[in-house]
Structures are given as C-alpha cells and as structure tokens.
Coordinates of C-alpha atoms in Angstrom, one line a residue:
X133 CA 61.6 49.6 177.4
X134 CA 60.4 46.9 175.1
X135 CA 62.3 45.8 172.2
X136 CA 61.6 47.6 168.5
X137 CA 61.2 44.2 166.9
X138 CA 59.1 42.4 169.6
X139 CA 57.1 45.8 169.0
X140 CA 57.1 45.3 165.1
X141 CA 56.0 41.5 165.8
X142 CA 53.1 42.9 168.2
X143 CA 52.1 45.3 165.5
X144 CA 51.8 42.5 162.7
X145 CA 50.1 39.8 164.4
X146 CA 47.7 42.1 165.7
X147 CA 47.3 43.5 161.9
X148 CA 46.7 39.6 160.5
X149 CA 44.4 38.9 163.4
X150 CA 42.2 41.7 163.0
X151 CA 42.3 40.8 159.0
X152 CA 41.7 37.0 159.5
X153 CA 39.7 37.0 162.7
X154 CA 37.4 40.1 162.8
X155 CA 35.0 41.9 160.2
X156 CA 38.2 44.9 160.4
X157 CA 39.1 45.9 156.3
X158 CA 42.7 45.7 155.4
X159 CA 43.2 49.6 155.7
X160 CA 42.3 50.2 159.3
X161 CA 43.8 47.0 160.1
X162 CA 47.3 48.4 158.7
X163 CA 46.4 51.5 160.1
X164 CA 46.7 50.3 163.8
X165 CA 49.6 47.9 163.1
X166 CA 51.7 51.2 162.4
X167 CA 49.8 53.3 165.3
X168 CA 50.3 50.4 167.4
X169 CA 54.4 49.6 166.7
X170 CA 54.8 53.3 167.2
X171 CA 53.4 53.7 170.5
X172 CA 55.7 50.5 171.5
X173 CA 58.8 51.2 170.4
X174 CA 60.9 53.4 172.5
X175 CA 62.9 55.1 168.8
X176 CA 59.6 56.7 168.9
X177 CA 58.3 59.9 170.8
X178 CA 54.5 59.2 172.2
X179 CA 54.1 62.8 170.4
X180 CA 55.9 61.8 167.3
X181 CA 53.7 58.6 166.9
X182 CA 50.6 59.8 164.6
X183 CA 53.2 61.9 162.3
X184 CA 55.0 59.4 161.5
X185 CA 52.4 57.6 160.2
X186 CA 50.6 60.0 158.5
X187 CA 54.0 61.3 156.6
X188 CA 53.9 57.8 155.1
X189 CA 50.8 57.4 154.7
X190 CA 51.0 60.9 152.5
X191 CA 54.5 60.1 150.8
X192 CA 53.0 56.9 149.6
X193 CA 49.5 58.1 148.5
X194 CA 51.0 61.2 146.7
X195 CA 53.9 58.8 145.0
X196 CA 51.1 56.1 143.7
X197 CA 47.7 57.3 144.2
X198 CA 47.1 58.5 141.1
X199 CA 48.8 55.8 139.1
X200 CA 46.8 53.0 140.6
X201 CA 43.7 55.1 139.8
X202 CA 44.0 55.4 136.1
X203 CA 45.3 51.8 136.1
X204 CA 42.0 51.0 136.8
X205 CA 39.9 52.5 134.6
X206 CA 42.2 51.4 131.6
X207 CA 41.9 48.3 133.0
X208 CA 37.9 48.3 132.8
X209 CA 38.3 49.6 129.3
X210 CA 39.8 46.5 128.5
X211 CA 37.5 44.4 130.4
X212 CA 34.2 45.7 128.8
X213 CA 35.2 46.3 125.5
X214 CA 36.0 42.8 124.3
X215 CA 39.7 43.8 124.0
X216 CA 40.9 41.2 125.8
X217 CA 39.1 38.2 123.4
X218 CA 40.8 40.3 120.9
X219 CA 44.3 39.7 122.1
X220 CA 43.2 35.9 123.0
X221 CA 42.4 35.9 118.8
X222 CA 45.5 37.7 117.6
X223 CA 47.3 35.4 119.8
X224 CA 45.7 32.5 119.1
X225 CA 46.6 33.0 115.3
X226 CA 50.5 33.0 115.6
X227 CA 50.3 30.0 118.3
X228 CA 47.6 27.5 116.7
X229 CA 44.6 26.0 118.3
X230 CA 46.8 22.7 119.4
X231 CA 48.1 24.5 121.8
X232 CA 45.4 26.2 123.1
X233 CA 46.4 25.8 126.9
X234 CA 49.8 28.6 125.5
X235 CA 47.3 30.6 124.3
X236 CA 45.1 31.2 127.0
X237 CA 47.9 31.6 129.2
X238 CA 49.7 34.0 127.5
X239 CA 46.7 35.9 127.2
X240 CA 46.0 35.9 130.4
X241 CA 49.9 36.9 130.4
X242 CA 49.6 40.1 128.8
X243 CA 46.1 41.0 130.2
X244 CA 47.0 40.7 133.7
X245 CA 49.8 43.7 133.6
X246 CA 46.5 46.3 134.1
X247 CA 44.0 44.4 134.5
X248 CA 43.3 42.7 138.1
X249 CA 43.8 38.9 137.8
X250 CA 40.1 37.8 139.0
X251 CA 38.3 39.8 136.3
X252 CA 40.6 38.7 133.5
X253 CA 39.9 35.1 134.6
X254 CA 36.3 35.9 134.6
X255 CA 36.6 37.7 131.4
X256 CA 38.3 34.6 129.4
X257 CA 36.9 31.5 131.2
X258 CA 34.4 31.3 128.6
X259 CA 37.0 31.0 126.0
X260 CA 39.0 28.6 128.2
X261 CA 34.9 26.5 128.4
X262 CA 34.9 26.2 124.7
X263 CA 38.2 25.6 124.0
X264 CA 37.6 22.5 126.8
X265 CA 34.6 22.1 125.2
X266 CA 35.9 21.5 121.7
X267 CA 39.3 19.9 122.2
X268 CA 38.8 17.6 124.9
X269 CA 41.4 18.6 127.0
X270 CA 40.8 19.3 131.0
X271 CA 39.8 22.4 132.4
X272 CA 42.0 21.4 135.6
X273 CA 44.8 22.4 132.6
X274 CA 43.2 25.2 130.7
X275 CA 42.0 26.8 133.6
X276 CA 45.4 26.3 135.4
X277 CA 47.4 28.0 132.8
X278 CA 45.1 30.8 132.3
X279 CA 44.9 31.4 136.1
X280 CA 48.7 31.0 136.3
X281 CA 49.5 33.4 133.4
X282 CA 47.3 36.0 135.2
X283 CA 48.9 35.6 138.6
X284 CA 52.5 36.1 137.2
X285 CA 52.4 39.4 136.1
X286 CA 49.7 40.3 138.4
X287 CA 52.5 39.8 141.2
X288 CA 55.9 40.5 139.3
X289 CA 55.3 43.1 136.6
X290 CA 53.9 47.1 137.3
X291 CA 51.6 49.0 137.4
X292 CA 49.9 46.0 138.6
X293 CA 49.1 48.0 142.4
X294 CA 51.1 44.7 143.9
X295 CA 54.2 45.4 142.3
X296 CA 53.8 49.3 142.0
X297 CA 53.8 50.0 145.8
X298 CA 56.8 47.6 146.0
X299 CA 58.7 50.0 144.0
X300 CA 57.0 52.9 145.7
X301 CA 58.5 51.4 149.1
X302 CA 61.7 51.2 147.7
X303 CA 62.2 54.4 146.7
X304 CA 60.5 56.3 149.9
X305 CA 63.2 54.4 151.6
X306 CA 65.5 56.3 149.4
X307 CA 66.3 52.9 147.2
X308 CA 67.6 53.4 143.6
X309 CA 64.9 51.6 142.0
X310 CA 64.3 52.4 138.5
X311 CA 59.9 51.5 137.5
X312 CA 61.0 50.7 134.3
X313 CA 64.2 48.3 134.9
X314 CA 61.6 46.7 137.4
X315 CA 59.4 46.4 134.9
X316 CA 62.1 44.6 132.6
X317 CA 63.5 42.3 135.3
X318 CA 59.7 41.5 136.4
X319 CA 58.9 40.2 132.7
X320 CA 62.3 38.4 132.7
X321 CA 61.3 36.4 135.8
X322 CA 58.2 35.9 134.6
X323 CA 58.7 34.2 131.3
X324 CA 60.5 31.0 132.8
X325 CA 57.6 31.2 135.7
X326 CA 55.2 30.8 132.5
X327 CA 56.8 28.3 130.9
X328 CA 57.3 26.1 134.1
X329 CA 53.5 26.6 134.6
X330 CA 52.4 25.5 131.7
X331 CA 54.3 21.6 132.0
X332 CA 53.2 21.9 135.6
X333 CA 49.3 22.4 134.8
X334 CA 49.5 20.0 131.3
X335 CA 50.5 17.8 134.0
X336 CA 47.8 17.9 136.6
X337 CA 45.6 18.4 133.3
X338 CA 46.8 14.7 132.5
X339 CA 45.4 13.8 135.9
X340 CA 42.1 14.6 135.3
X341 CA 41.4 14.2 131.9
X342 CA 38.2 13.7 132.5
X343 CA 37.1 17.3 134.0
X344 CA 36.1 18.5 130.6
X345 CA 33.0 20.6 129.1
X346 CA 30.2 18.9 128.3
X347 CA 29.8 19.0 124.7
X348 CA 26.4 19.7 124.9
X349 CA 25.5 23.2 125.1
X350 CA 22.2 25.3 126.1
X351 CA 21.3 27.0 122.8
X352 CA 19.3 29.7 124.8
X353 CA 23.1 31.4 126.1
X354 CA 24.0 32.0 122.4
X355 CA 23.3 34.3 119.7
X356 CA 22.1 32.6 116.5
X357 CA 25.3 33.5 114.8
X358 CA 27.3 31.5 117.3
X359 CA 25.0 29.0 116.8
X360 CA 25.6 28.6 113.0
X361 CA 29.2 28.6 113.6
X362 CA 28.6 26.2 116.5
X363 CA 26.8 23.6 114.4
X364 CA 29.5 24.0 111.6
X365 CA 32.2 23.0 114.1
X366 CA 29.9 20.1 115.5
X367 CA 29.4 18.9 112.0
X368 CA 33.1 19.4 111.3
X369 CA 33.9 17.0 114.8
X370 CA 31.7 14.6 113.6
X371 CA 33.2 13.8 110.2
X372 CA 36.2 13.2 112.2
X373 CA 37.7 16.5 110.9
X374 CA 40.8 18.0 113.1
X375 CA 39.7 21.8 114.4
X376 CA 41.8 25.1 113.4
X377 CA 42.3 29.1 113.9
X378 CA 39.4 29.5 111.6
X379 CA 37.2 27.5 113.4
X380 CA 37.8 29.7 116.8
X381 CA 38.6 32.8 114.7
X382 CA 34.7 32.2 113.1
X383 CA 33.4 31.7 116.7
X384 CA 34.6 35.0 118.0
X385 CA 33.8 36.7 115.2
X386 CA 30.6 36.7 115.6
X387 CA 31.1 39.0 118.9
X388 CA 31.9 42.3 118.2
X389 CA 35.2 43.1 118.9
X390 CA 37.6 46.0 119.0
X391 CA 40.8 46.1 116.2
X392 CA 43.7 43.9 117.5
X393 CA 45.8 47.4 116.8
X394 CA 44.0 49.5 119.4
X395 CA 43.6 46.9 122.0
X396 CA 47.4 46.3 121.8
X397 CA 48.3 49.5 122.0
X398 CA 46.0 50.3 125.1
X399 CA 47.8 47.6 127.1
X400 CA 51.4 47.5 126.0
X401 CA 51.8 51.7 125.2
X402 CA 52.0 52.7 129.4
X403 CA 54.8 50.3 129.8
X404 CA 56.8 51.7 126.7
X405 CA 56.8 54.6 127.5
X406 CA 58.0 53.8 131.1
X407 CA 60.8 51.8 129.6
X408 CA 61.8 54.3 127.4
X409 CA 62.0 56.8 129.9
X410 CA 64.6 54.3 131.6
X411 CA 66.4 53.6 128.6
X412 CA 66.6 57.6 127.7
X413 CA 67.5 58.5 131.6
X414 CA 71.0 56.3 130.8
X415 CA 72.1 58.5 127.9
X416 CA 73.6 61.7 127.1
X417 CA 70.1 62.7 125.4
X418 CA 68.3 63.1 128.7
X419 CA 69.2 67.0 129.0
X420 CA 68.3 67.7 125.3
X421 CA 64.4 68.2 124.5
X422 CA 64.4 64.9 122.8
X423 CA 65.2 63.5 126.2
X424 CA 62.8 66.3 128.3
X425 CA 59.7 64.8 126.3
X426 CA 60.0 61.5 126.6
X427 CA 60.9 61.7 130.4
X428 CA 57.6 63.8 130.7
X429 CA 55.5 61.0 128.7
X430 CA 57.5 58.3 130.3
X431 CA 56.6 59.8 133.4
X432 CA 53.7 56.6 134.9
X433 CA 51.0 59.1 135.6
X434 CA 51.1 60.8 131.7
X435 CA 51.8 57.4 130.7
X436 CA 48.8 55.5 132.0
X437 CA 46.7 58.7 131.6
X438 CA 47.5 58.6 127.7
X439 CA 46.2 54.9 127.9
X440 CA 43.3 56.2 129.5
X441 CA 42.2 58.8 127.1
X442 CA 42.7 56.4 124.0
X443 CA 40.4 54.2 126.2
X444 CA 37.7 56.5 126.4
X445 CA 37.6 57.7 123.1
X446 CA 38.9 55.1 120.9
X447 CA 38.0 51.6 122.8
X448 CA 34.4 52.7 124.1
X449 CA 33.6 55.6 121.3
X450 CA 30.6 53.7 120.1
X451 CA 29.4 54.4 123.8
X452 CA 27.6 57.2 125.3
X453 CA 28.7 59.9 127.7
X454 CA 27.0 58.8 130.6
X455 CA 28.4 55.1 130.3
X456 CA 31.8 55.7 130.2
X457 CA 31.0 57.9 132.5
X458 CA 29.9 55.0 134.9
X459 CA 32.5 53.1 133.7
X460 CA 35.0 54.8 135.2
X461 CA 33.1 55.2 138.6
X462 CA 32.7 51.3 138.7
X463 CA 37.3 51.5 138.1
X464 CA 37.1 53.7 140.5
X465 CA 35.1 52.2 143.1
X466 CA 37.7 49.0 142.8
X467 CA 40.4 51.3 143.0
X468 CA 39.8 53.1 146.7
X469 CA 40.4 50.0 148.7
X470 CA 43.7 49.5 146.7
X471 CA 44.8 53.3 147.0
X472 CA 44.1 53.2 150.4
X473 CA 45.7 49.6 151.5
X474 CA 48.8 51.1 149.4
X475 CA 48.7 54.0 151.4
X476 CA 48.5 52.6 154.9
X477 CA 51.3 49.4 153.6
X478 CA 53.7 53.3 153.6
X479 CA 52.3 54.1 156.8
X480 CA 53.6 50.8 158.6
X481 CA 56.4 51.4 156.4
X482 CA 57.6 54.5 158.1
X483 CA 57.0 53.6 161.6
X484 CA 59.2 50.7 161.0
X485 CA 62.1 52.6 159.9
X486 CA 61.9 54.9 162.0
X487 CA 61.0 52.0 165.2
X488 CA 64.4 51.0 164.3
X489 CA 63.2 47.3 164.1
X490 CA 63.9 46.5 160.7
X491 CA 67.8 47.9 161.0
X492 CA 67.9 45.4 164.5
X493 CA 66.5 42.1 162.5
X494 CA 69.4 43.0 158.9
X495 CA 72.1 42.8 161.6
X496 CA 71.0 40.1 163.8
X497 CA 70.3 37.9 160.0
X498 CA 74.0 38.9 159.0
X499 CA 75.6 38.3 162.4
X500 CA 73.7 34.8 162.0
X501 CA 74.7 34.1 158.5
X502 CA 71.8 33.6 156.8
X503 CA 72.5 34.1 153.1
X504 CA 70.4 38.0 152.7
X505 CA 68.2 37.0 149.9
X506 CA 66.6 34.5 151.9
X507 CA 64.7 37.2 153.6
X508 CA 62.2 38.6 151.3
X509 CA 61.4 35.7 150.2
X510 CA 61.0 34.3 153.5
X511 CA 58.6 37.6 154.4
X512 CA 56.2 37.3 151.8
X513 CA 55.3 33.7 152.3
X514 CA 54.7 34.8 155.9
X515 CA 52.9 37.5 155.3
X516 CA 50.8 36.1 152.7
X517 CA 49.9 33.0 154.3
X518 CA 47.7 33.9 156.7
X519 CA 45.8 36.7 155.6
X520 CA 45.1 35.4 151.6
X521 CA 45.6 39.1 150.4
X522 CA 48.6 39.0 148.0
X523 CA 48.3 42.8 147.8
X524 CA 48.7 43.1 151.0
X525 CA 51.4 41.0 151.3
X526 CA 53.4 42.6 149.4
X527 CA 52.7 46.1 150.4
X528 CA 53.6 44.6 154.2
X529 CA 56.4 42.8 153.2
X530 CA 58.1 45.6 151.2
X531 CA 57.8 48.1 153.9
X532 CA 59.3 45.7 156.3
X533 CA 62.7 44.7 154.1
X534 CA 63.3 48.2 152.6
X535 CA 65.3 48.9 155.5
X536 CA 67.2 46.3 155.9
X537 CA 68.6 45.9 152.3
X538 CA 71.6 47.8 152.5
X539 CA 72.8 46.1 156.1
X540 CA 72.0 42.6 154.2
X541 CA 73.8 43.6 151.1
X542 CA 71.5 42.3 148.8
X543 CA 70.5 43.5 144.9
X544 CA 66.7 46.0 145.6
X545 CA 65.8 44.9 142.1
X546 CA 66.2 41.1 143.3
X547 CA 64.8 41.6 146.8
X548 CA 61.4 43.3 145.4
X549 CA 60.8 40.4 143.4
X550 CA 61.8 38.0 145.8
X551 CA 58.5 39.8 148.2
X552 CA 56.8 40.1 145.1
X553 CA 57.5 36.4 144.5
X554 CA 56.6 34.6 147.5
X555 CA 53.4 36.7 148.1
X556 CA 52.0 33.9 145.6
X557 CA 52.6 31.8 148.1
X558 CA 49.7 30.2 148.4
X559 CA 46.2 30.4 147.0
X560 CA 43.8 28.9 148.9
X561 CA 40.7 28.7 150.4
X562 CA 41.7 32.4 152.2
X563 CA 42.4 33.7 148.5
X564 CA 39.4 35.1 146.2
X565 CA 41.4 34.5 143.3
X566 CA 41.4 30.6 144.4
X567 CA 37.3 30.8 144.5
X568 CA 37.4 32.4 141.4
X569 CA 39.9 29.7 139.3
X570 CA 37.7 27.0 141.1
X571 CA 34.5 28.0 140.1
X572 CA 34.9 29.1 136.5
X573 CA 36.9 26.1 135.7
X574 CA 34.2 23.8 137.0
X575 CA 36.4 22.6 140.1
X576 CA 35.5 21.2 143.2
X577 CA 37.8 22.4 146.2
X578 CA 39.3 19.1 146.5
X579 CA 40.4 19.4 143.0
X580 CA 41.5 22.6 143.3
X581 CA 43.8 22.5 146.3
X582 CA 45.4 19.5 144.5
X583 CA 46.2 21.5 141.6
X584 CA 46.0 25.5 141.6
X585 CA 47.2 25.6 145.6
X586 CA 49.7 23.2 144.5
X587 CA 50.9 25.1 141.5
X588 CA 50.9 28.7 143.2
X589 CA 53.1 26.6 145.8
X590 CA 55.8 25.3 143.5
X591 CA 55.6 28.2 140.6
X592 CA 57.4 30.8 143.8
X593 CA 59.5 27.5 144.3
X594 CA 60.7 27.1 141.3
X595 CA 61.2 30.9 140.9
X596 CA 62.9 31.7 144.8
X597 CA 66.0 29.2 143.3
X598 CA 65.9 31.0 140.1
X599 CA 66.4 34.4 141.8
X600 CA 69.2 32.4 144.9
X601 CA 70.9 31.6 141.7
X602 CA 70.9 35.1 140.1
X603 CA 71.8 36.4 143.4
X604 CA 75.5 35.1 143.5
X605 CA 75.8 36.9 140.4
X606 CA 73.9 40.4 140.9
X607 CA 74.8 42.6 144.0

C-alpha cells in the first residue's frame, strides 16, 4: 500500500506539471490532483474517492462562491467609474505631492482589498506616468510602490479571493477562524510590509534614476482641458516653480470623477460591516436585535451585496441599463475561473484530510523539531514558485496545512497569513502581475527582475520574521 504522503506528493507535482507544462487550466489541473491522491492513498475507499472530492468541492463553493462573485462586480464598479483616481486625489491631498511614491502606494493599498491587483495597476499607472513625468523621480520606484501596495492586500487582507478561500479552508477544517479578526490581523501585517516597501523601492528607485517619463507628451492622448492644465504646469516647471496638490488636483479634475464620499464608502463599507459583526459576536449584545441585525449585515454575502447595489445605482447611475448590465457580465466572466479554482483548492483539500497525509507530515515535523510556523510559510513559497499563480498558491497551500495545525500547535490566524505570505514569493517571469508592473512602468525584464522580483522576494522575508517573532508570543 503506498504511503498517504508519497500519494499527496504524486498528486501535487502532477497538479504543477500539468499547470506549468501543458495547455491544462488551473481547475482541472486541481481537479485530478485530488482525484489522483484519492485513488492512491489506502485511508481512501476506490468507491469513496469522487465523494470526497465533490463534498469539498460543494462545501467550498457554497461557503465562498457567492462572495467572490459580488466581489467582482464591486470591484469593476470601482474600476470603470474613476473611483479609484478619486481615492488616489483624496489621498494625495492629506499626504502632499513630495511624496508622491506614499501616495500611489497607498492607493494602490486601499484599492487592492476588492479590486484584483493587475487591473488596479493598470487603472493607476497613468497617474504613477505623470507623477514620473512631472517630478523626475523613477518609475522603477513609483511603479514599485504602487505594484507593491497592490500585492499586499491583494495577498493578506479579504475578500480578496486569495485570502478569502484561506479562511474558507480553515473553517471547513473546522478551524475557529473569525473573517473579520483575519481581516484585522491581515491589515496589521500589512502596514509594516508597506512601509518596508516603500524604503525598499525608493531604493532601487535611486538606482535608476534615470528610468523616468519623458517630459514630452503626444498632445493627440489628451483632452484640451488636460492640455490647458498641462501647459500651466509646464510653464510653472519652467519658471523654476516647485509643483503642489493643486497642480495634480487641477489635472484630474478635468476627468470626471465620482465624490470622494461614495467611492470610499463602496470600498471600505463591506469590510465594516464584517468587523463589526466580529466585534458584536464578542459581547453580550449578540442575542439582542441590535446584535441579530448587524450579524445579518455583517454577514460577507449581505455585506458585499450592499456594496454592490450602491455600485449600481449610485457609482454608475449616470449609465444605462444595458451597460451596467454588461458590466457586471464582464465581473463575472473574471470571476468563474476564480470560483471555480476556489472550489477545486476544497476539493484537494478534503481528499487530503481524509488521505490522512497531512496528519502523517504535522507529526513527522514535531517528532523532528522543526519550530510549526515554519511550515506555512515554507508551503506557500513551494507552491507558488513554480506555477506563478498566487491564487492558487494559496488555495493549495491552505488545504494542505489546515490539518496539520492543531498536531503543530501553531496560532490558525498566524499560519493563514504565513501561506498567505509566502505565496508572494516570487513574481516573475511565470507571474502576469510581473508582465503587468514591467510593462506599464516602462521596464525592461532585466530591470524588472532586479527590482520587483527582488522586492516580492524580500517584502515575504521581511514579513515570515515578523510573524516567527509574533509566533513566540501568540499560540
């Protein structure tokens, strides 16, 4: 009889060689990993083998399915509308234009909690162009920071789908992990991620100072009222005159965009009312009414649906029927891969549980004396590596620890984001996102792997020690 874990390793590499090697999709690929470990293992009855993964498969879909869909469409709300350039304004008027790099990234920051991290690059490397363009300073360190903000909370903070079926996982497995105390321990990590990104990327800005926008500009991609307030900051540059807010505030004025307020609200309201579901679940209110209504709107799926709804008829009211209509089909169409990946990443789940692999590998790692934490963070490097899907990575990674974190006695809170983490780790030439940061910051791929495969490398560095060191303190 073979072993359950020489099954489970069987299962993966055939799942990353059928993703890296072959024109197979991420969902069947998952799909035949789980089919394939349960046929192996001997904890499994031949008969038994398709249930099993069809029971995850269904656990998972019906726990995040709908979540990830609405997710996306208030995501593309915020995409078309011009919402985000709005929050990049707001922002940019507590911060200042001297440090434009801070705002960008913590644009990018806040914008990257719904909406997928390669559209909100794609959505604010124009800004990051003119702000090269107009300051002088390096798009290797614009860009960086505004990728890097993205990519945090893409991969630490839900709903993001990452993130989200890393909770999912957890608690299918019968975990106690709160969404919303995930959610607050996500942005907590995050901030000192942020922050060490930004030195990191002013750094390898200082580099290449010399990968800037040209300052001239082809009239023909701008409206004649950017052009008027183009030629007022040219002249302004020219008398030797230092830029400010107004000058940038002047430039995206002249786009119509939707009130600071709204967009705000939009993107922060979902993940208030989660928290405050949390924070009402941990007093004596939660029986009362009070409590009863703010556990139903705190619930993610009336939470994200709320979002939605404001969306549709506030954000895009000055639109038709028929194309907010096709909006949503296009969030939609972006969303069925992810459902579906999500779904299978429970599949593989199950069949590891019940393979009785994961349970073997927690007690060889403790009869070893690895320190525990070290494992999630070790799996989603591995499992990101190859395959460039960070998604995937951690949907993989998080079905393959949930067993094993009571046997290796670590914090769930801690070992989500440790897979969560380290399925940063790294973006390169596998990765779209890396494509994406390279071409709309005017990199070459030399450049790039230098700097933004170097950064996604030592941000989950810097990050794994920070959550070792928590990790002697939080069981």
């Amino acid at each position: 009889m073979m072993n359950p874990v020489i099954a489970m390793l069987i299962g993966v590499v055939v799942m990353m060689g059928l993703i890296i090697f072959t024109r197979m999709h991420a969902f069947p690929s998952l799909i035949i990993s789980a089919v394939l470990i349960a046929i192996l293992s001997p904890n499994i009855e031949f008969s038994s083998a398709i249930g099993t993964m069809t029971s995850g498969f269904g656990g998972t879909m019906a726990s995040i399915g709908i979540v990830i869909g609405f997710g996306c469409i208030m995501g593309i709300f915020l995409e078309k509308s011009g919402a985000a350039k709005r929050m990049a304004l707001t922002i940019l008027k507590m911060v200042g234009v001297k440090r434009a790099d801070v705002v960008l990234g913590l644009t990018g920051f806040v914008v990257s909690i719904p909406v997928f991290c390669d559209s909100g690059f794609v959505i604010l490397s124009s800004l990051a162009k003119e702000f090269s363009r107009l300051t002088k300073k390096s798009m290797v360190g614009l860009g960086g920071i505004l990728g890097m903000g993205l990519y945090i909370t893409h991969f630490m903070v839900p709903p993001t789908p990452g993130p989200l079926a890393v909770v999912s996982t957890f608690q299918q497995e019968g975990i106690a992990v709160d969404l919303g105390l995930f959610i607050i321990f996500g942005l907590i990590l995050s901030v000192p991620l942020f922050i060490f990104s930004i030195y990191l990327f002013r750094y390898f800005g200082n580099k290449y100072p010399d990968l800037i926008i040209p300052y001239e500009i082809d009239r023909s991609q701008y409206t004649d009222a950017q052009l008027k307030v183009l030629d007022t900051i040219d002249a302004k540059l020219k008398a030797g005159k230092e830029l400010e807010n107004a000058d940038f505030e002047a430039l995206l004025s002249t786009e119509k965009l939707p009130g600071a307020g709204i967009s705000f609200t939009i993107l922060l309201l979902p993940v208030i009312l989660i928290l405050c579901n949390t924070l009402i679940s941990q007093t004596a209110l939660k029986g009362e009414v009070i409590g009863q209504v703010v556990t139903f709107l705190g619930n993610p799926h009336i939470a994200l649906f709320i979002s939605l709804c404001l969306g549709a008829f506030v954000l895009a009211k000055e639109l038709d029927n028929k194309a907010v209509v096709n909006m949503m089909n296009d969030a939609l169409k972006d969303a069925g891969p992810i459902v579906m990946i999500t779904a299978a990443g429970g599949a593989l789940g199950a069949v590891v549980k019940a393979s009785g692999a994961a349970q073997m590998m927690a007690d060889g790692i403790v009869a070893i004396g690895i320190p525990g934490i070290l494992v999630p963070l070790l799996i989603g490097t591995i499992m990101r590596f190859p395959q460039g899907s960070g998604t995937t990575a951690m949907i993989t990674g998080s079905a393959i620890i949930a067993p094993m974190i009571a046997t290796l006695g670590i914090n769930p809170y801690l070992a989500g984001l440790g897979v969560c983490l380290t399925a940063m780790c790294p973006s390169f030439l596998n990765d779209s996102y890396f494509h994406v940061v390279t071409n709309f910051s005017n990199m070459d791929i030399k450049t790039s792997l230098k700097t933004w495969t170097m950064g996604s490398i030592l941000v989950p560095i810097f990050g794994s020690v920070l959550i070792c060191i928590a990790s002697i303190f939080i069981h």
